[in-house]
């Protein structure tokens, strides 16, 4: 797939694509900044009607990075292309769930920063991410 149409991008944001196509667009959004900008513009232009695409996106928590990914993001230990995508998700999509996770992990990181060496800090941040993941899995 060389060209992603606007319709495909909108269908992607509405989760209306078949899984394999959706996955390939998601992959390309992570890697290609021009595509992210185009989606950003599309989302902006479609801010009409009862429920905007960005609201649907937020509502469905589409493409949310995991909590452990946000842990890595806070520690600046994540590969830069994915970090760009995560920033897009946070700033442009305005995902309130990820914003909350990000704020919490950043606060934790600051606390540990005052108490511990950086190695111990990273370990604890990983632990708190892992505990959350485990408890979430157990509840399902
Ligand atoms: Zn999110």
GROMACS .gro file of C-alpha atoms and ligand atoms in nm:
model
  141
    1UNK     CA    1   0.000   0.000   0.000
    2UNK     CA    2   0.170   0.318  -0.120
    3UNK     CA    3  -0.101   0.577  -0.084
    4UNK     CA    4  -0.334   0.614   0.210
    5UNK     CA    5  -0.650   0.800   0.108
    6UNK     CA    6  -0.829   1.050   0.331
    7UNK     CA    7  -1.121   0.811   0.341
    8UNK     CA    8  -0.893   0.537   0.468
    9UNK     CA    9  -0.757   0.764   0.740
   10UNK     CA   10  -1.105   0.863   0.854
   11UNK     CA   11  -1.221   0.501   0.844
   12UNK     CA   12  -0.911   0.415   1.046
   13UNK     CA   13  -0.996   0.678   1.312
   14UNK     CA   14  -1.351   0.543   1.325
   15UNK     CA   15  -1.223   0.187   1.354
   16UNK     CA   16  -1.417   0.097   1.039
   17UNK     CA   17  -1.132  -0.076   0.856
   18UNK     CA   18  -1.058  -0.443   0.845
   19UNK     CA   19  -0.793  -0.537   1.100
   20UNK     CA   20  -0.496  -0.591   0.867
   21UNK     CA   21  -0.548  -0.260   0.686
   22UNK     CA   22  -0.599  -0.080   1.013
   23UNK     CA   23  -0.275  -0.226   1.148
   24UNK     CA   24  -0.079  -0.120   0.843
   25UNK     CA   25  -0.211   0.238   0.866
   26UNK     CA   26  -0.130   0.247   1.234
   27UNK     CA   27   0.223   0.134   1.158
   28UNK     CA   28   0.260   0.406   0.895
   29UNK     CA   29   0.123   0.672   1.129
   30UNK     CA   30   0.399   0.581   1.370
   31UNK     CA   31   0.665   0.611   1.103
   32UNK     CA   32   0.547   0.894   0.879
   33UNK     CA   33   0.505   1.244   1.012
   34UNK     CA   34   0.330   1.378   0.694
   35UNK     CA   35   0.063   1.115   0.740
   36UNK     CA   36   0.013   1.213   1.104
   37UNK     CA   37  -0.021   1.577   0.999
   38UNK     CA   38  -0.279   1.482   0.735
   39UNK     CA   39  -0.482   1.286   0.989
   40UNK     CA   40  -0.453   1.579   1.231
   41UNK     CA   41  -0.595   1.811   0.965
   42UNK     CA   42  -0.872   1.567   0.876
   43UNK     CA   43  -0.971   1.536   1.240
   44UNK     CA   44  -0.971   1.913   1.270
   45UNK     CA   45  -1.185   1.965   0.959
   46UNK     CA   46  -1.433   1.706   1.073
   47UNK     CA   47  -1.504   1.878   1.403
   48UNK     CA   48  -1.872   1.904   1.314
   49UNK     CA   49  -2.179   1.702   1.394
   50UNK     CA   50  -2.279   1.537   1.718
   51UNK     CA   51  -1.961   1.337   1.776
   52UNK     CA   52  -1.633   1.435   1.615
   53UNK     CA   53  -1.380   1.182   1.501
   54UNK     CA   54  -1.136   1.296   1.769
   55UNK     CA   55  -1.410   1.239   2.028
   56UNK     CA   56  -1.477   0.894   1.888
   57UNK     CA   57  -1.105   0.830   1.900
   58UNK     CA   58  -1.084   0.941   2.261
   59UNK     CA   59  -1.399   0.751   2.351
   60UNK     CA   60  -1.276   0.426   2.204
   61UNK     CA   61  -0.921   0.478   2.327
   62UNK     CA   62  -0.799   0.389   1.980
   63UNK     CA   63  -0.432   0.313   1.944
   64UNK     CA   64  -0.346   0.397   2.304
   65UNK     CA   65   0.014   0.317   2.392
   66UNK     CA   66   0.041   0.085   2.692
   67UNK     CA   67   0.121   0.207   3.042
   68UNK     CA   68   0.466   0.051   3.025
   69UNK     CA   69   0.523   0.241   2.699
   70UNK     CA   70   0.439   0.562   2.882
   71UNK     CA   71   0.689   0.458   3.152
   72UNK     CA   72   0.956   0.433   2.885
   73UNK     CA   73   0.840   0.762   2.734
   74UNK     CA   74   0.877   0.941   3.068
   75UNK     CA   75   1.227   0.798   3.103
   76UNK     CA   76   1.304   0.895   2.743
   77UNK     CA   77   1.396   0.532   2.686
   78UNK     CA   78   1.168   0.470   2.390
   79UNK     CA   79   1.266   0.473   2.023
   80UNK     CA   80   1.222   0.822   1.881
   81UNK     CA   81   0.974   0.735   1.604
   82UNK     CA   82   0.735   0.579   1.849
   83UNK     CA   83   0.793   0.867   2.092
   84UNK     CA   84   0.677   1.104   1.814
   85UNK     CA   85   0.364   0.897   1.768
   86UNK     CA   86   0.300   0.902   2.143
   87UNK     CA   87   0.343   1.277   2.153
   88UNK     CA   88   0.095   1.303   1.865
   89UNK     CA   89  -0.146   1.083   2.057
   90UNK     CA   90  -0.112   1.300   2.368
   91UNK     CA   91  -0.101   1.651   2.219
   92UNK     CA   92  -0.307   1.622   1.899
   93UNK     CA   93  -0.554   1.348   1.975
   94UNK     CA   94  -0.568   1.480   2.330
   95UNK     CA   95  -0.627   1.140   2.486
   96UNK     CA   96  -0.735   1.204   2.845
   97UNK     CA   97  -0.659   0.848   2.952
   98UNK     CA   98  -0.301   0.862   2.836
   99UNK     CA   99  -0.263   1.216   2.970
  100UNK     CA  100  -0.361   1.087   3.315
  101UNK     CA  101  -0.122   0.794   3.287
  102UNK     CA  102   0.156   1.018   3.163
  103UNK     CA  103   0.105   1.275   3.441
  104UNK     CA  104   0.101   1.004   3.706
  105UNK     CA  105   0.415   0.831   3.581
  106UNK     CA  106   0.595   1.162   3.541
  107UNK     CA  107   0.510   1.252   3.900
  108UNK     CA  108   0.636   0.913   4.016
  109UNK     CA  109   0.956   0.967   3.820
  110UNK     CA  110   1.005   1.306   3.986
  111UNK     CA  111   0.951   1.157   4.331
  112UNK     CA  112   1.199   0.879   4.267
  113UNK     CA  113   1.436   1.132   4.122
  114UNK     CA  114   1.457   1.303   4.459
  115UNK     CA  115   1.498   0.980   4.654
  116UNK     CA  116   1.699   0.737   4.449
  117UNK     CA  117   1.973   0.682   4.205
  118UNK     CA  118   1.853   0.668   3.849
  119UNK     CA  119   1.888   0.290   3.829
  120UNK     CA  120   1.660   0.236   4.129
  121UNK     CA  121   1.419   0.493   3.993
  122UNK     CA  122   1.386   0.312   3.663
  123UNK     CA  123   1.333  -0.018   3.838
  124UNK     CA  124   1.050   0.119   4.051
  125UNK     CA  125   0.883   0.290   3.760
  126UNK     CA  126   0.891  -0.037   3.569
  127UNK     CA  127   0.745  -0.214   3.872
  128UNK     CA  128   0.456   0.029   3.903
  129UNK     CA  129   0.382  -0.013   3.532
  130UNK     CA  130   0.400  -0.390   3.563
  131UNK     CA  131   0.177  -0.402   3.871
  132UNK     CA  132  -0.087  -0.204   3.691
  133UNK     CA  133  -0.069  -0.431   3.388
  134UNK     CA  134  -0.095  -0.743   3.603
  135UNK     CA  135  -0.393  -0.616   3.801
  136UNK     CA  136  -0.569  -0.510   3.482
  137UNK     CA  137  -0.514  -0.852   3.326
  138UNK     CA  138  -0.642  -1.022   3.641
  139UNK     CA  139  -0.964  -0.821   3.630
  140UNK     CA  140  -1.048  -0.922   3.279
  141LIG    ZN1  141  -0.459   0.714   2.471
   0.00000   0.00000   0.00000
